[in-house]
Amino acid sequence: MIIKDKEFVKYISAQDLTGRIKELASAINTDYEDKRPLFIAILNGSFMFAADLLKEVDVACEISFVKVASYEEMESSGNVKQLIGLNEPIFNKDVIIIEDIVDTGRTISKILDEFLSLGANSVEVITLLQKPNSNELGDKIKYIGFDIPDAFVLGYGLDYDGLGRNLKDIYQLKV
Ligand code: 5GP
């Protein structure tokens, strides 16, 4: 499939995404059985993952959304920008951050620090995809959907220059 000027091939099917997301939700349902987590999804990339995941979560929970822009076109710009739209009180909450993909881990580190400084009782991260570059951050991420190689992906919420977020499967840049 051609998106803008690049060729992509199907990499993770919608069916495989659904199956794995059910497993992740089931782990959360067990781990948070007697808690009331506050899920905070990082927009825009995690919107589809968050929606599908939360439909499978059956513990009482709150859901909110924030935005952070840290990526330009196909390589990490390195300068993580501000969190926008955090209106929920975080103090004493058991926060679960929902991310689409962790690459270097810079974005998620910054967000984790920010939430902990706001007095969260606990902060865990769930990411649909993780690339190998984030190794030293590995143990900070509690729930990982798929470990993937260091190649650009799009679809299922993830974009290439604004395009491809609507695709129901995940595609990888063809080399
Ligand atoms: P990090 O701060 O971990 O290096 O980068 C994380 C962010 O980079 C993700 O939230 C996502 O927005 C973006 N990103 C990293 N890898 C990819 C990729 O392969 N495809 C897309 N579309 N975005 C990516």
PDB file of N, CA, C and O in Angstrom, residues 21-37 39 52-61 96 126 143:
ATOM      1  N   ILE A  21      -5.191  -7.470  22.523  1.00  0.00           N
ATOM      2  CA  ILE A  21      -5.801  -6.432  23.366  1.00  0.00           C
ATOM      3  C   ILE A  21      -6.698  -7.069  24.428  1.00  0.00           C
ATOM      4  O   ILE A  21      -6.736  -6.620  25.573  1.00  0.00           O
ATOM      5  N   LYS A  22      -7.381  -8.150  24.068  1.00  0.00           N
ATOM      6  CA  LYS A  22      -8.198  -8.868  25.065  1.00  0.00           C
ATOM      7  C   LYS A  22      -7.321  -9.418  26.181  1.00  0.00           C
ATOM      8  O   LYS A  22      -7.687  -9.370  27.353  1.00  0.00           O
ATOM      9  N   GLU A  23      -6.145  -9.934  25.823  1.00  0.00           N
ATOM     10  CA  GLU A  23      -5.224 -10.462  26.848  1.00  0.00           C
ATOM     11  C   GLU A  23      -4.743  -9.343  27.768  1.00  0.00           C
ATOM     12  O   GLU A  23      -4.662  -9.510  28.982  1.00  0.00           O
ATOM     13  N   LEU A  24      -4.405  -8.204  27.169  1.00  0.00           N
ATOM     14  CA  LEU A  24      -3.917  -7.076  27.975  1.00  0.00           C
ATOM     15  C   LEU A  24      -5.008  -6.610  28.946  1.00  0.00           C
ATOM     16  O   LEU A  24      -4.738  -6.345  30.119  1.00  0.00           O
ATOM     17  N   ALA A  25      -6.231  -6.498  28.437  1.00  0.00           N
ATOM     18  CA  ALA A  25      -7.343  -6.033  29.277  1.00  0.00           C
ATOM     19  C   ALA A  25      -7.588  -7.019  30.407  1.00  0.00           C
ATOM     20  O   ALA A  25      -7.850  -6.620  31.547  1.00  0.00           O
ATOM     21  N   SER A  26      -7.464  -8.289  30.111  1.00  0.00           N
ATOM     22  CA  SER A  26      -7.706  -9.285  31.134  1.00  0.00           C
ATOM     23  C   SER A  26      -6.644  -9.183  32.244  1.00  0.00           C
ATOM     24  O   SER A  26      -6.959  -9.322  33.434  1.00  0.00           O
ATOM     25  N   ALA A  27      -5.393  -8.897  31.888  1.00  0.00           N
ATOM     26  CA  ALA A  27      -4.342  -8.697  32.904  1.00  0.00           C
ATOM     27  C   ALA A  27      -4.671  -7.473  33.759  1.00  0.00           C
ATOM     28  O   ALA A  27      -4.543  -7.515  34.992  1.00  0.00           O
ATOM     29  N   ILE A  28      -5.127  -6.410  33.131  1.00  0.00           N
ATOM     30  CA  ILE A  28      -5.490  -5.198  33.885  1.00  0.00           C
ATOM     31  C   ILE A  28      -6.678  -5.491  34.801  1.00  0.00           C
ATOM     32  O   ILE A  28      -6.697  -5.079  35.962  1.00  0.00           O
ATOM     33  N   ASN A  29      -7.658  -6.219  34.298  1.00  0.00           N
ATOM     34  CA  ASN A  29      -8.840  -6.546  35.117  1.00  0.00           C
ATOM     35  C   ASN A  29      -8.442  -7.307  36.380  1.00  0.00           C
ATOM     36  O   ASN A  29      -9.018  -7.097  37.444  1.00  0.00           O
ATOM     37  N   THR A  30      -7.445  -8.168  36.265  1.00  0.00           N
ATOM     38  CA  THR A  30      -6.967  -8.897  37.438  1.00  0.00           C
ATOM     39  C   THR A  30      -6.156  -7.977  38.354  1.00  0.00           C
ATOM     40  O   THR A  30      -6.407  -7.908  39.558  1.00  0.00           O
ATOM     41  N   ASP A  31      -5.205  -7.255  37.773  1.00  0.00           N
ATOM     42  CA  ASP A  31      -4.298  -6.421  38.590  1.00  0.00           C
ATOM     43  C   ASP A  31      -5.027  -5.279  39.305  1.00  0.00           C
ATOM     44  O   ASP A  31      -4.566  -4.805  40.337  1.00  0.00           O
ATOM     45  N   TYR A  32      -6.099  -4.799  38.727  1.00  0.00           N
ATOM     46  CA  TYR A  32      -6.788  -3.613  39.285  1.00  0.00           C
ATOM     47  C   TYR A  32      -8.179  -3.956  39.837  1.00  0.00           C
ATOM     48  O   TYR A  32      -9.023  -3.083  39.985  1.00  0.00           O
ATOM     49  N   GLU A  33      -8.354  -5.236  40.164  1.00  0.00           N
ATOM     50  CA  GLU A  33      -9.653  -5.728  40.608  1.00  0.00           C
ATOM     51  C   GLU A  33     -10.257  -4.873  41.730  1.00  0.00           C
ATOM     52  O   GLU A  33     -11.436  -4.534  41.709  1.00  0.00           O
ATOM     53  N   ASP A  34      -9.420  -4.512  42.724  1.00  0.00           N
ATOM     54  CA  ASP A  34      -9.961  -3.755  43.859  1.00  0.00           C
ATOM     55  C   ASP A  34      -9.495  -2.309  43.846  1.00  0.00           C
ATOM     56  O   ASP A  34      -9.434  -1.649  44.872  1.00  0.00           O
ATOM     57  N   LYS A  35      -9.126  -1.799  42.661  1.00  0.00           N
ATOM     58  CA  LYS A  35      -8.721  -0.396  42.540  1.00  0.00           C
ATOM     59  C   LYS A  35      -9.693   0.296  41.583  1.00  0.00           C
ATOM     60  O   LYS A  35     -10.581  -0.334  41.025  1.00  0.00           O
ATOM     61  N   ARG A  36      -9.492   1.607  41.425  1.00  0.00           N
ATOM     62  CA  ARG A  36     -10.319   2.344  40.471  1.00  0.00           C
ATOM     63  C   ARG A  36      -9.394   3.185  39.600  1.00  0.00           C
ATOM     64  O   ARG A  36      -9.215   4.374  39.842  1.00  0.00           O
ATOM     65  N   PRO A  37      -8.758   2.543  38.609  1.00  0.00           N
ATOM     66  CA  PRO A  37      -7.711   3.240  37.862  1.00  0.00           C
ATOM     67  C   PRO A  37      -8.229   4.427  37.050  1.00  0.00           C
ATOM     68  O   PRO A  37      -9.398   4.456  36.660  1.00  0.00           O
ATOM     69  N   PHE A  39      -7.372   5.898  33.606  1.00  0.00           N
ATOM     70  CA  PHE A  39      -6.649   5.709  32.338  1.00  0.00           C
ATOM     71  C   PHE A  39      -6.437   7.067  31.685  1.00  0.00           C
ATOM     72  O   PHE A  39      -7.390   7.863  31.576  1.00  0.00           O
ATOM     73  N   ASP A  52     -10.514   0.357  21.968  1.00  0.00           N
ATOM     74  CA  ASP A  52     -10.688  -1.096  21.946  1.00  0.00           C
ATOM     75  C   ASP A  52     -10.303  -1.728  23.280  1.00  0.00           C
ATOM     76  O   ASP A  52     -10.962  -2.651  23.752  1.00  0.00           O
ATOM     77  N   LEU A  53      -9.233  -1.225  23.883  1.00  0.00           N
ATOM     78  CA  LEU A  53      -8.796  -1.754  25.181  1.00  0.00           C
ATOM     79  C   LEU A  53      -9.864  -1.521  26.246  1.00  0.00           C
ATOM     80  O   LEU A  53     -10.237  -2.425  26.994  1.00  0.00           O
ATOM     81  N   LEU A  54     -10.363  -0.296  26.300  1.00  0.00           N
ATOM     82  CA  LEU A  54     -11.265   0.069  27.397  1.00  0.00           C
ATOM     83  C   LEU A  54     -12.615  -0.628  27.286  1.00  0.00           C
ATOM     84  O   LEU A  54     -13.283  -0.846  28.300  1.00  0.00           O
ATOM     85  N   LYS A  55     -12.988  -1.045  26.074  1.00  0.00           N
ATOM     86  CA  LYS A  55     -14.222  -1.820  25.928  1.00  0.00           C
ATOM     87  C   LYS A  55     -14.097  -3.182  26.599  1.00  0.00           C
ATOM     88  O   LYS A  55     -15.090  -3.818  26.938  1.00  0.00           O
ATOM     89  N   GLU A  56     -12.859  -3.649  26.783  1.00  0.00           N
ATOM     90  CA  GLU A  56     -12.615  -4.960  27.407  1.00  0.00           C
ATOM     91  C   GLU A  56     -12.266  -4.846  28.884  1.00  0.00           C
ATOM     92  O   GLU A  56     -12.064  -5.851  29.559  1.00  0.00           O
ATOM     93  N   VAL A  57     -12.129  -3.619  29.381  1.00  0.00           N
ATOM     94  CA  VAL A  57     -11.795  -3.428  30.799  1.00  0.00           C
ATOM     95  C   VAL A  57     -13.098  -3.394  31.586  1.00  0.00           C
ATOM     96  O   VAL A  57     -14.012  -2.635  31.245  1.00  0.00           O
ATOM     97  N   ASP A  58     -13.192  -4.236  32.623  1.00  0.00           N
ATOM     98  CA  ASP A  58     -14.469  -4.270  33.341  1.00  0.00           C
ATOM     99  C   ASP A  58     -14.364  -3.851  34.806  1.00  0.00           C
ATOM    100  O   ASP A  58     -15.294  -4.033  35.566  1.00  0.00           O
ATOM    101  N   VAL A  59     -13.211  -3.295  35.211  1.00  0.00           N
ATOM    102  CA  VAL A  59     -13.152  -2.715  36.560  1.00  0.00           C
ATOM    103  C   VAL A  59     -13.660  -1.272  36.470  1.00  0.00           C
ATOM    104  O   VAL A  59     -13.590  -0.653  35.412  1.00  0.00           O
ATOM    105  N   ALA A  60     -14.189  -0.768  37.585  1.00  0.00           N
ATOM    106  CA  ALA A  60     -14.637   0.627  37.608  1.00  0.00           C
ATOM    107  C   ALA A  60     -13.421   1.509  37.313  1.00  0.00           C
ATOM    108  O   ALA A  60     -12.351   1.312  37.896  1.00  0.00           O
ATOM    109  N   CYS A  61     -13.553   2.434  36.385  1.00  0.00           N
ATOM    110  CA  CYS A  61     -12.390   3.233  36.009  1.00  0.00           C
ATOM    111  C   CYS A  61     -12.814   4.589  35.464  1.00  0.00           C
ATOM    112  O   CYS A  61     -13.959   4.781  35.072  1.00  0.00           O
ATOM    113  N   ILE A  96      -3.041   4.744  34.779  1.00  0.00           N
ATOM    114  CA  ILE A  96      -2.507   3.872  33.718  1.00  0.00           C
ATOM    115  C   ILE A  96      -2.441   4.702  32.431  1.00  0.00           C
ATOM    116  O   ILE A  96      -3.462   5.147  31.918  1.00  0.00           O
ATOM    117  N   ILE A 126       0.791   1.267  29.648  1.00  0.00           N
ATOM    118  CA  ILE A 126       0.469   0.213  28.688  1.00  0.00           C
ATOM    119  C   ILE A 126       0.739   0.776  27.305  1.00  0.00           C
ATOM    120  O   ILE A 126       0.290   1.870  26.972  1.00  0.00           O
ATOM    121  N   TYR A 143       2.692  -3.151  30.691  1.00  0.00           N
ATOM    122  CA  TYR A 143       1.921  -3.934  29.719  1.00  0.00           C
ATOM    123  C   TYR A 143       2.369  -3.573  28.300  1.00  0.00           C
ATOM    124  O   TYR A 143       2.284  -2.410  27.894  1.00  0.00           O
TER     125      TYR A 143
END
